[in-house]
Amino acid sequence: MNPVSTNNITVAYHRKPVIQNVSFEAPEGKLIGIVGPNGAGKSTLIKSILGLVPKASGNISIYGKPYKKQRQIVGYVPQRGSVDWDFPTNALDVVLMGKYGQIGLFRRPNKKDKQEALECLAQVGMEAFANRQISQLSGGQQQRVFLARALAQNASVYFMDEPFVGVDAATEKAIIQLLTDLKSKGKTVLVVHHDLQTVKDYFDWVMLLNIRKIAFGPTEDVFTQDNLQKTYGGRLAFLDQESNGVNPLA
Amino acid sequence: MLDLLANPNTQWVLVGTMLLGITSGVLGSFALLRRQSLLGDAMSHAALPGICIAFIIVGSKEMLPLIIGAGITAYIGTYLIQAFVKHSRIKTDTAIGLVLSVFFGIGIVLLTYINRNATGNQSGLNEFIFGQAAAMVRSDVNLFVIAAIALLTITFLLFKELKIITFDREFAQGLGLPTVFINGLLMTMIVASVVIGLQAVGVVLMAAMLIAPAITAKYWTDRLDVMVILSGVVGGLSGLLGTLISAPISGMPTGPLIIVSSCSLFFLSLIFAPKKGLLTKAIRLMKLRRSTGDNQVMQGMYEFIEDTDRDTLSFEDLIRVQPLSGLRLQQTIKRLQKRNLLHPSSETYQFTDKGIKAAHQITLNQRMLQMYSMHEMQFAHLPMEKNNWDFLSLPNSEQQPLFELLTKHELFPSVLQERNEDR
Ligand SMILES: Nc1ncnc2c1ncn2[C@@H]1O[C@H](COP(=O)(O)OP(=O)(O)O)[C@@H](O)[C@H]1O
Ligand SMILES: [Mg+2]
């Protein structure tokens, strides 16, 4: 059974279709990149799978069951800009939020929860910042806190929205390490990604999306000039570079 | 003063205003963090028509029906604002302005109608505009006690859910928490804390009652639980102060004085709070300017010596090799001389032995930073943020690759070495 399978998802905001008839079956234990131009609907695709935006039509299942029944095994790392980082809380506390679902209503996190949250912070190299107020963290560190929070959820399928955007080298390294670890534990990770140059290095599978699904499959099969052209059209900056003799896809 | 406190009426008012302060402080923290300060204003204004309608229906000024009426229209107003924003192109601030003025307008019309028809202006509803704490009676306070206990208990029990929904609602939803319920509950609690404050503070100033304690508290802490408690304390204290100040002076309005008290506490925090207060920030900025100025002058002089092999700089040289000028430069030089890093002469500038060593370290550290930035990926594992970008505190094995890069780029600071060799 596939970790994620979708059937003809369509989402529209104010009648404007943002994604149309997207169907795919994500294989287990793979790092899967989702790429496409700005406004292609990448974030919307993830949010519709997670039930955060209403779908006009389509079905989604996580390991064969509807998402609503599988929330515990689905982790989400939103775009960093989606929260107010001036919120009065520290890094450890944000990571602990990943456990709120397991802890249950009315109960407070105990020592063991805190210990586990600390271990998640350590996995992203942030244990020294546990007590740092979150506005005092750099952008990359904030991103790592978000990743640690998703780890604390202990999910089987992860969705991450542009985790590499605006991060420093240390964070990029930490994220890649983390993705590899997750994969080796048999987890499936879907990552919205911006940087076409690194797609081949980072992802086993890739989806090319521009309102519709252009292609989906193992990276070496579908990440082709042809498909990229179909996805990005004339907007693809580095296809131009190719005519200058630089071909990052080669 | 003591006489006044012995008066049971004043005691009730005091208990009432403190309770209001505490609940609006606690719930106001969440309103502030959800960026709903303005929404609080709309809520309190939207409560006015509800108060009037309840009065018309019941025919007397009984607190419970009035509060229920206030709650209903305040809730409708809040709901309308959120619905406008969700289902149309109207932005939040416009929606708030719209709802606030329309509801308040209707409220005023109803109030005028009631005042005309009530037995000779006796309805006493006018006090809801600016508040009249002194009108509080024992049964009102009993009601406040129950409401306050309920609100505070729910806040305590659902604290972690209220926290996550305020910080990151989508994530909370993803965890499977009942976000729609918790969000509705929080909105209801904020509305409740607004409407029970109306009698004392009035619709016009109620938003300040909600927000001022929360902003004040935020200056003192980086933790939500502490902020919520502090905010409750500030609210309660404002209620206490406002009541105590106004009680002995006849005609002094309590509600506005409560607000003045909480705003005074806010201004004090704005200036004097440790870490976030303006004063601390100004001092920290001054220190930072000093230490960077010192470092720039030291490194500038060091690099001059490195380039020219002369160890004494004229004033013109000094102007040329570093970015400071005027008074700031003179102060910096004086400071460096006082710290025994420069020789104390006023025409020419020369490092002391201690000074050259310090300048060497500053220059070395700055150039290591340069190498680090060039090869960021290679050094990503170094804990630089943790140790304040002090490369010289790294273990030797970690410094070695940076040294090699410096040598390769011919950037290794050379003055100190040459001097040592000379000796
Ligand atoms: N909440 C929203 N309301 C209306 N339009 C939206 C909303 N969110 C996104 N859109 C629009 O939907 C399109 C796709 O957005 P998004 O999924 O964020 O794209 P991507 O993540 O690929 O850059 C864009 O045209 C954007 O303007
Ligand atoms: Mg996006």
XYZ file of C-alpha atoms and ligand atoms in Angstrom:
701
model
C 0.000 0.000 0.000
C 1.360 3.419 -0.886
C 2.137 6.021 1.778
C 0.360 8.704 -0.229
C -2.055 8.225 -3.037
C -4.213 10.905 -4.576
C -6.916 10.691 -7.156
C -7.797 13.713 -9.276
C -7.325 16.448 -6.687
C -8.555 19.836 -7.837
C -8.326 22.987 -5.736
C -9.664 26.411 -6.635
C -9.396 29.707 -4.785
C -12.248 32.031 -5.689
C -13.001 29.954 -8.772
C -9.435 30.245 -10.067
C -8.169 26.677 -10.433
C -4.847 26.373 -8.648
C -4.248 22.667 -9.098
C -6.153 20.456 -11.464
C -6.676 16.704 -11.526
C -3.482 15.766 -9.793
C -3.200 12.015 -9.241
C -0.124 10.225 -8.005
C 1.070 7.289 -5.951
C 4.089 8.016 -3.808
C 6.330 5.007 -3.155
C 7.446 4.147 0.373
C 10.847 5.029 1.777
C 11.771 7.586 -0.870
C 12.747 11.234 -0.839
C 10.369 12.876 -3.260
C 10.867 16.387 -4.617
C 8.003 18.541 -5.848
C 9.184 21.236 -8.236
C 7.494 23.789 -10.433
C 7.436 27.535 -11.059
C 6.197 30.076 -8.522
C 2.464 29.868 -8.074
C 2.360 26.411 -9.673
C 0.333 25.168 -6.715
C 3.053 23.223 -4.881
C 2.137 24.518 -1.426
C -1.523 24.142 -2.284
C -1.021 20.502 -3.256
C 0.535 19.737 0.120
C -2.075 21.703 2.018
C -4.906 19.981 0.205
C -3.472 16.580 1.068
C -3.309 17.679 4.707
C -6.852 19.019 4.600
C -5.702 22.591 5.248
C -7.428 23.952 2.162
C -10.763 22.714 0.847
C -10.667 20.550 -2.278
C -13.089 21.090 -5.135
C -12.802 17.389 -5.880
C -10.573 14.371 -5.504
C -9.593 11.723 -2.980
C -6.555 11.279 -0.847
C -5.405 8.294 1.091
C -2.483 7.762 3.399
C -1.509 4.104 3.588
C -4.884 3.210 2.191
C -6.991 5.148 4.679
C -8.401 8.675 4.574
C -6.079 11.362 5.908
C -8.400 12.142 8.820
C -7.753 8.698 10.270
C -4.022 8.875 9.685
C -3.115 12.287 11.099
C -0.858 10.756 13.716
C 1.467 9.325 11.087
C 1.662 12.432 8.901
C 4.165 15.175 9.725
C 4.137 18.666 8.263
C 6.849 21.306 8.064
C 5.186 24.531 6.874
C 6.962 27.377 5.158
C 8.940 29.249 7.776
C 7.153 32.518 7.127
C 3.824 31.068 8.167
C 4.180 31.869 11.875
C 5.029 34.851 14.064
C 8.574 34.216 15.276
C 8.210 36.934 17.873
C 5.921 34.603 19.805
C 7.055 34.295 23.432
C 8.421 30.773 23.456
C 11.716 28.939 23.090
C 13.033 26.360 20.652
C 12.404 23.362 22.888
C 8.826 24.444 23.441
C 8.137 24.644 19.733
C 9.542 21.144 19.264
C 7.366 19.903 22.108
C 4.345 21.076 20.128
C 5.015 18.161 17.808
C 4.001 15.903 20.683
C 0.781 17.683 21.654
C -1.274 15.251 19.583
C 0.170 12.253 21.430
C 0.006 13.907 24.848
C -3.737 14.527 24.570
C -6.105 17.216 25.777
C -5.725 18.732 29.264
C -2.401 16.984 29.953
C 0.952 18.687 30.150
C 4.224 17.492 28.599
C 6.249 15.486 31.126
C 9.982 14.888 31.582
C 10.049 12.100 29.030
C 8.361 14.255 26.399
C 10.899 16.997 27.050
C 13.759 14.533 26.843
C 12.504 13.268 23.496
C 12.013 16.790 22.196
C 15.578 17.563 23.201
C 16.776 14.532 21.257
C 14.908 15.789 18.189
C 16.641 19.143 18.555
C 19.953 17.310 18.816
C 19.219 15.485 15.564
C 19.169 18.807 13.765
C 22.221 20.083 15.661
C 20.242 22.566 17.743
C 20.423 21.122 21.265
C 22.501 24.078 22.443
C 19.674 26.429 21.478
C 16.903 24.654 23.377
C 16.235 27.574 25.681
C 16.776 30.326 23.121
C 13.788 32.540 22.385
C 12.737 31.752 18.832
C 13.066 35.296 17.515
C 16.731 35.145 18.513
C 17.388 32.309 16.077
C 18.657 32.783 12.542
C 16.385 31.829 9.667
C 18.198 28.546 9.177
C 17.963 27.723 12.850
C 14.247 28.450 12.825
C 13.889 26.071 9.925
C 15.735 23.400 11.869
C 13.431 23.923 14.842
C 10.487 23.299 12.530
C 12.128 20.110 11.293
C 12.781 18.967 14.843
C 9.130 19.598 15.641
C 8.113 17.344 12.745
C 10.534 14.690 14.022
C 8.906 14.893 17.437
C 5.642 13.917 15.782
C 7.301 10.631 14.914
C 5.343 10.324 11.684
C 5.764 7.888 8.796
C 5.095 10.342 5.998
C 6.470 13.871 6.004
C 5.491 16.895 3.962
C 7.946 19.800 3.905
C 7.350 23.117 2.198
C 10.543 24.676 0.862
C 12.753 23.774 3.819
C 15.881 24.880 1.955
C 14.779 28.424 1.197
C 16.901 31.130 2.765
C 18.946 28.824 4.970
C 22.667 28.875 5.685
C 25.067 26.131 4.670
C 25.025 24.535 8.105
C 21.276 24.172 7.930
C 21.299 22.833 4.402
C 23.739 20.182 5.519
C 21.667 19.351 8.592
C 18.499 19.036 6.526
C 20.061 16.717 3.987
C 21.465 14.562 6.773
C 18.039 14.447 8.356
C 16.290 13.524 5.113
C 18.733 10.693 4.603
C 18.189 9.452 8.165
C 14.420 9.514 7.718
C 14.702 7.591 4.497
C 16.910 4.952 6.066
C 14.192 4.431 8.667
C 11.733 3.675 5.880
C 9.913 7.002 6.091
C 8.567 8.750 3.042
C 9.328 12.440 2.630
C 7.738 14.818 0.122
C 9.613 18.090 -0.206
C 8.573 21.183 -2.138
C 11.813 22.353 -3.664
C 12.965 25.421 -5.513
C 16.493 24.832 -6.615
C 16.561 22.767 -9.794
C 20.350 22.419 -9.597
C 20.171 20.159 -6.555
C 17.147 18.049 -7.490
C 19.274 15.206 -8.868
C 21.467 15.131 -5.781
C 18.735 15.257 -3.191
C 15.728 13.331 -4.462
C 15.011 9.753 -5.523
C 11.731 10.666 -7.129
C 10.431 13.951 -8.421
C 7.111 15.518 -9.371
C 7.034 18.303 -11.923
C 3.976 20.401 -11.253
C 2.422 23.352 -12.955
C -1.255 23.437 -12.040
C -1.388 19.980 -13.594
C 1.004 17.165 -12.900
C 3.510 17.238 -15.744
C 5.514 14.211 -14.722
C 6.128 11.997 -11.706
C 8.635 9.217 -11.322
C 12.232 8.292 -10.493
C 14.380 11.387 -10.880
C 16.642 9.975 -13.581
C 13.607 9.058 -15.705
C 11.465 12.168 -15.440
C 13.817 15.033 -14.643
C 14.517 15.630 -18.304
C 14.983 18.733 -20.419
C 11.784 17.919 -22.186
C 9.674 17.729 -19.020
C 11.351 20.790 -17.569
C 10.509 22.699 -20.703
C 6.888 21.594 -20.361
C 6.814 22.690 -16.735
C 8.647 25.958 -16.882
C 8.228 26.949 -20.523
C 10.305 29.996 -21.374
C 10.703 30.846 -17.704
C 13.429 28.297 -17.111
C 16.503 30.371 -16.433
C 19.019 27.647 -16.670
C 17.853 26.326 -19.967
C 19.229 29.596 -21.274
C 22.538 28.907 -19.636
C 22.723 25.737 -21.630
C 23.129 27.714 -24.801
C 26.143 29.295 -23.118
C 27.652 25.876 -22.783
C 26.706 25.314 -19.136
C 24.388 22.418 -18.576
C 23.782 21.661 -14.937
C 21.615 18.727 -15.882
C 24.434 16.975 -17.630
C -8.179 55.861 52.544
C -8.684 53.207 55.213
C -12.171 54.526 55.820
C -12.906 54.057 52.194
C -11.593 50.520 52.195
C -13.789 49.758 55.164
C -16.785 50.737 53.082
C -18.342 47.501 51.794
C -19.347 49.198 48.575
C -15.785 50.135 47.772
C -14.693 46.640 48.660
C -17.041 45.169 46.108
C -15.945 47.588 43.467
C -12.331 46.788 44.254
C -12.856 43.043 43.982
C -14.832 43.560 40.782
C -12.271 45.746 39.028
C -9.390 43.502 40.030
C -11.167 40.442 38.692
C -11.920 42.228 35.433
C -8.309 43.288 35.189
C -7.069 39.758 35.744
C -9.367 38.075 33.227
C -8.921 40.681 30.520
C -5.154 40.566 31.090
C -5.046 36.778 30.730
C -7.289 36.561 27.663
C -5.800 39.760 26.238
C -2.431 37.978 25.971
C -3.922 35.582 23.461
C -5.753 38.354 21.605
C -2.503 40.296 21.289
C -0.478 37.328 20.073
C -3.145 36.434 17.539
C -2.840 40.005 16.275
C -6.422 40.618 17.232
C -5.985 43.781 19.275
C -8.294 45.670 16.942
C -10.766 42.844 16.990
C -11.115 43.404 20.741
C -12.102 46.976 19.986
C -14.724 45.842 17.496
C -16.050 43.296 20.005
C -16.580 45.858 22.733
C -18.289 48.343 20.417
C -20.440 45.601 18.925
C -21.633 44.739 22.419
C -23.521 48.008 22.839
C -26.600 47.160 20.728
C -26.846 43.838 22.568
C -26.933 45.615 25.917
C -29.686 47.915 24.668
C -31.777 45.149 23.144
C -31.490 43.092 26.325
C -32.617 46.101 28.321
C -35.590 46.663 26.041
C -36.621 43.026 26.362
C -36.073 42.622 30.100
C -37.073 46.142 30.985
C -34.614 46.554 33.819
C -30.906 46.912 34.351
C -30.128 43.419 35.490
C -26.560 42.404 34.878
C -26.910 38.843 33.614
C -29.315 39.545 30.725
C -27.316 42.628 29.742
C -24.112 40.607 29.630
C -25.732 37.865 27.617
C -27.096 40.439 25.176
C -23.676 42.075 24.943
C -22.030 38.713 24.363
C -24.427 37.799 21.569
C -23.957 40.944 19.472
C -20.223 41.057 20.208
C -19.997 37.490 18.954
C -22.056 38.263 15.861
C -19.793 41.246 15.141
C -16.689 39.103 15.506
C -18.159 36.398 13.348
C -19.104 38.917 10.644
C -15.572 40.284 10.553
C -14.093 36.827 10.081
C -16.720 35.935 7.488
C -16.061 39.145 5.512
C -12.360 38.441 5.432
C -12.825 34.814 4.466
C -15.478 35.173 1.807
C -14.802 38.527 0.214
C -11.930 40.724 -0.800
C -12.395 43.013 2.206
C -9.257 43.211 4.332
C -9.289 42.665 8.086
C -8.808 46.303 9.095
C -11.615 47.442 6.795
C -13.939 44.737 8.058
C -13.176 45.694 11.655
C -13.777 49.393 10.975
C -17.024 48.599 9.225
C -18.447 46.327 11.890
C -17.248 48.545 14.722
C -18.885 51.707 13.413
C -22.107 50.102 12.220
C -22.700 48.230 15.477
C -21.708 51.181 17.630
C -23.982 53.422 15.555
C -26.916 51.076 16.042
C -26.070 50.919 19.740
C -26.149 54.699 20.076
C -29.475 54.903 18.228
C -30.988 52.295 20.558
C -29.522 54.045 23.575
C -31.098 57.345 22.554
C -34.407 55.586 22.048
C -34.197 53.986 25.481
C -33.258 57.238 27.175
C -36.248 58.984 25.608
C -38.665 56.300 26.655
C -37.273 55.161 29.946
C -38.622 56.925 32.941
C -36.774 60.196 32.679
C -33.315 59.200 31.549
C -33.031 56.751 34.412
C -32.030 53.672 32.493
C -28.400 54.168 33.492
C -27.237 52.479 30.338
C -25.117 55.487 29.392
C -22.510 54.260 31.840
C -21.667 51.494 29.402
C -20.062 54.014 27.080
C -17.326 55.169 29.442
C -17.982 52.757 32.275
C -18.988 53.379 35.840
C -17.275 51.003 38.194
C -18.842 52.627 41.219
C -22.227 51.343 40.067
C -21.113 47.776 40.667
C -23.122 45.964 43.277
C -22.600 42.746 45.112
C -24.638 40.598 42.746
C -22.618 41.920 39.781
C -19.403 40.971 41.524
C -20.736 37.497 42.290
C -21.323 37.079 38.581
C -17.789 38.296 37.795
C -16.322 35.843 40.284
C -18.056 32.938 38.588
C -17.073 34.141 35.118
C -13.478 34.765 36.147
C -13.117 31.351 37.748
C -14.560 29.689 34.656
C -12.321 31.616 32.239
C -9.162 31.106 34.257
C -9.839 27.408 34.783
C -10.389 26.774 31.099
C -7.238 28.723 30.266
C -5.287 26.634 32.743
C -6.651 23.285 31.567
C -6.330 23.952 27.855
C -3.186 26.033 28.061
C -1.124 23.967 25.648
C -3.931 23.820 23.089
C -4.492 27.576 23.326
C -0.771 28.060 22.905
C -0.373 25.952 19.783
C -3.474 27.343 18.122
C -2.199 30.854 18.728
C 1.273 30.077 17.437
C 0.573 27.797 14.475
C -3.015 26.872 13.769
C -2.317 24.858 10.635
C 0.177 22.685 12.416
C -2.276 22.121 15.253
C -4.835 21.052 12.705
C -2.308 18.684 11.180
C -1.785 17.098 14.601
C -5.463 16.270 14.674
C -6.306 18.680 17.493
C -9.913 19.954 17.458
C -8.840 23.367 16.174
C -12.288 24.574 15.174
C -13.562 23.913 18.679
C -10.532 25.408 20.430
C -10.576 28.464 18.203
C -14.278 28.999 18.855
C -13.734 28.523 22.559
C -10.902 31.048 22.628
C -12.962 33.606 20.709
C -15.850 33.044 23.115
C -13.574 33.496 26.108
C -12.175 36.740 24.705
C -15.697 38.010 24.032
C -16.685 37.019 27.568
C -13.773 38.849 29.128
C -14.661 41.915 27.071
C -18.341 42.003 27.953
C -17.882 41.531 31.673
C -15.513 44.500 31.659
C -17.947 46.806 29.891
C -19.798 48.044 32.940
C -16.623 49.149 34.675
C -14.551 50.383 31.763
C -17.052 51.081 28.981
C -17.114 50.091 25.335
C -14.759 52.853 24.249
C -11.836 51.921 26.482
C -12.359 48.198 26.821
C -9.896 47.295 24.071
C -7.140 49.047 26.013
C -8.064 46.977 29.066
C -7.568 43.883 26.952
C -4.318 44.827 25.270
C -2.311 47.128 27.563
C -1.578 44.512 30.264
C -0.574 41.987 27.605
C 1.879 44.316 25.871
C 3.285 45.296 29.242
C 3.807 41.667 30.216
C 5.466 40.829 26.916
C 8.251 43.263 27.737
C 9.297 41.215 30.727
C 9.389 37.659 29.487
C 10.004 35.278 26.614
C 7.666 32.608 27.868
C 3.956 32.428 27.190
C 2.985 31.015 30.588
C 4.869 33.753 32.403
C 3.446 36.367 30.050
C -0.133 35.252 30.661
C 0.325 35.286 34.438
C 2.128 38.631 34.421
C -0.521 40.100 32.185
C -3.185 38.981 34.633
C -1.196 40.547 37.472
C -0.767 43.822 35.563
C -4.498 43.864 34.754
C -5.436 43.169 38.365
C -2.999 45.774 39.634
C -4.408 48.354 37.213
C -7.904 47.599 38.496
C -6.655 48.044 42.046
C -4.781 51.279 41.349
C -7.557 52.829 39.263
C -10.133 52.112 41.925
C -7.978 53.289 44.829
C -7.027 56.517 43.102
C -10.529 57.371 42.007
C -12.387 56.339 45.158
C -11.492 59.244 47.459
C -12.037 61.939 44.826
C -15.657 62.584 44.029
C -16.499 62.638 40.339
C -13.262 60.855 39.416
C -14.129 58.119 36.883
C -12.748 54.712 37.797
C -12.708 53.079 34.340
C -10.477 55.639 32.637
C -8.178 55.651 35.668
C -7.813 51.880 35.390
C -6.744 52.346 31.798
C -4.393 55.180 32.753
C -2.838 52.887 35.368
C -2.277 50.042 32.937
C -0.889 52.413 30.307
C 1.495 53.877 32.903
C 2.714 50.379 33.697
C 3.159 49.864 29.979
C 5.275 53.015 29.573
C 7.422 52.082 32.542
C 8.034 48.669 30.969
C 8.673 50.153 27.564
C 11.547 52.134 29.009
C 12.889 50.124 31.911
C 12.217 46.449 31.154
C 15.433 44.426 31.205
C 16.467 43.027 27.788
C 13.593 44.552 25.790
C 13.235 48.009 27.339
C 14.373 51.047 25.379
C 16.944 51.971 27.986
C 18.623 48.563 27.968
C 18.530 48.509 24.198
C 20.150 51.934 23.989
C 22.891 50.907 26.387
C 23.526 47.685 24.521
C 23.710 49.527 21.207
C 26.184 52.000 22.667
C 28.408 49.195 23.939
C 28.272 47.449 20.595
C 29.182 50.638 18.756
C 32.124 51.109 21.087
C 33.511 47.622 20.744
C 33.153 47.533 16.954
C 34.746 50.997 16.784
C 37.657 49.807 18.909
C 38.120 46.748 16.718
C 37.983 48.738 13.487
C 40.660 51.156 14.666
C 42.859 48.348 15.978
C 42.588 46.314 12.790
C 43.082 49.376 10.590
C 46.290 50.258 12.393
C 47.469 46.662 12.363
C 46.977 46.356 8.630
C 48.777 49.651 8.080
C 51.768 48.275 9.939
C 51.510 45.057 7.976
C 51.477 46.916 4.639
C 54.065 49.612 5.344
C 56.390 48.093 7.947
C 56.170 51.406 9.822
C 54.944 51.046 13.373
C 53.890 54.629 13.995
C 50.908 56.315 12.391
C 50.285 60.008 11.922
C 46.758 61.341 12.402
C 46.326 61.442 8.621
C 47.363 57.792 8.378
C 44.878 56.920 11.070
C 42.050 58.730 9.310
C 42.852 56.836 6.146
C 43.058 53.291 7.533
C 39.784 53.061 9.416
C 36.209 54.319 8.924
C 35.656 56.384 12.102
C 36.106 60.125 12.200
C 35.523 63.189 14.332
C 34.421 62.896 17.910
C 33.849 59.170 17.707
C 37.400 58.559 16.568
C 38.825 60.764 19.318
C 36.790 58.979 21.958
C 37.879 55.620 20.601
C 41.554 56.602 20.683
C 41.221 57.855 24.231
C 39.601 54.620 25.253
C 42.310 52.523 23.605
C 44.994 54.622 25.307
C 43.269 54.213 28.637
C 43.134 50.461 28.127
C 46.887 50.620 27.556
C 46.592 49.368 23.971
C 47.984 52.550 22.409
C 50.869 54.683 23.666
C 49.581 57.858 25.228
C 50.706 60.532 22.782
C 48.484 62.870 20.869
C 50.415 63.474 17.640
C 51.359 59.969 16.578
C 49.769 56.616 17.203
C 51.621 53.494 18.195
C 50.587 50.145 19.686
C 51.857 49.089 23.080
C 53.073 45.481 23.383
C 49.695 44.546 24.775
C 48.058 46.495 21.961
C 49.846 44.770 19.110
C 48.938 41.385 20.536
C 45.304 42.366 20.859
C 45.261 43.823 17.334
C 46.798 40.627 16.008
C 44.011 38.571 17.589
C 41.299 40.891 16.280
C 42.715 40.815 12.760
C 43.270 37.069 12.829
C 39.727 36.406 14.003
C 38.243 38.725 11.383
C 40.211 37.053 8.587
C 39.253 33.601 9.829
C 35.657 34.731 9.556
C 36.368 35.765 5.995
C 37.743 32.285 5.196
C 34.799 30.687 6.958
C 32.328 32.626 4.807
C 34.168 31.722 1.610
C 34.030 28.020 2.447
C 30.851 27.953 4.485
C 29.813 24.467 3.464
C 33.161 22.989 4.516
C 32.940 24.593 7.978
C 29.218 24.166 8.490
C 29.861 21.888 11.468
C 31.653 24.573 13.502
C 29.569 25.888 16.418
C 30.269 29.517 15.512
C 26.939 30.975 16.545
C 27.283 29.348 19.920
C 30.686 30.817 20.613
C 29.892 34.301 19.346
C 32.042 33.965 16.235
C 35.190 33.655 18.280
C 37.348 31.472 16.053
C 40.299 31.649 18.430
C 38.345 29.706 21.036
C 38.087 26.700 18.727
C 40.332 23.703 19.385
C 43.583 23.787 17.434
C 42.548 20.953 15.148
C 39.559 23.007 13.981
C 41.622 26.162 13.546
C 44.233 24.415 11.423
C 42.262 24.251 8.142
C 41.358 27.938 8.492
C 45.029 28.778 9.081
C 45.964 26.834 5.971
C 43.438 28.787 3.932
C 44.772 32.062 5.344
C 48.291 31.074 4.381
C 47.116 30.048 0.939
C 45.447 33.416 0.409
C 48.482 35.158 1.983
C 46.228 36.657 4.588
C 47.817 35.318 7.727
C 48.414 38.338 9.981
C 52.169 38.782 9.874
C 53.186 41.672 12.120
C 53.507 39.825 15.383
C 55.490 36.986 13.824
C 58.021 39.343 12.263
C 58.478 41.152 15.540
C 59.060 37.902 17.345
C 61.570 36.886 14.714
C 63.313 40.231 15.022
C 63.941 39.641 18.685
N -5.286 31.601 0.326
C -5.275 31.887 -0.987
N -6.280 32.595 -1.557
C -6.268 32.873 -2.862
N -5.309 32.488 -3.734
C -4.278 31.796 -3.239
C -4.194 31.454 -1.839
N -3.062 30.741 -1.648
C -2.462 30.643 -2.850
N -3.185 31.269 -3.807
C -2.859 31.312 -5.228
O -2.756 29.988 -5.672
C -1.679 29.835 -6.545
C -0.765 28.738 -6.088
O -0.179 29.075 -4.864
P 0.875 28.158 -4.131
O 0.298 26.812 -3.940
O 1.311 28.876 -2.915
O 2.056 28.067 -5.187
P 3.569 27.609 -5.004
O 3.719 27.050 -3.633
O 3.781 26.586 -6.067
O 4.418 28.808 -5.241
C -1.014 31.179 -6.668
O -1.458 31.771 -7.844
C -1.510 31.930 -5.470
O -1.613 33.291 -5.778
Mg 4.777 27.738 -1.959
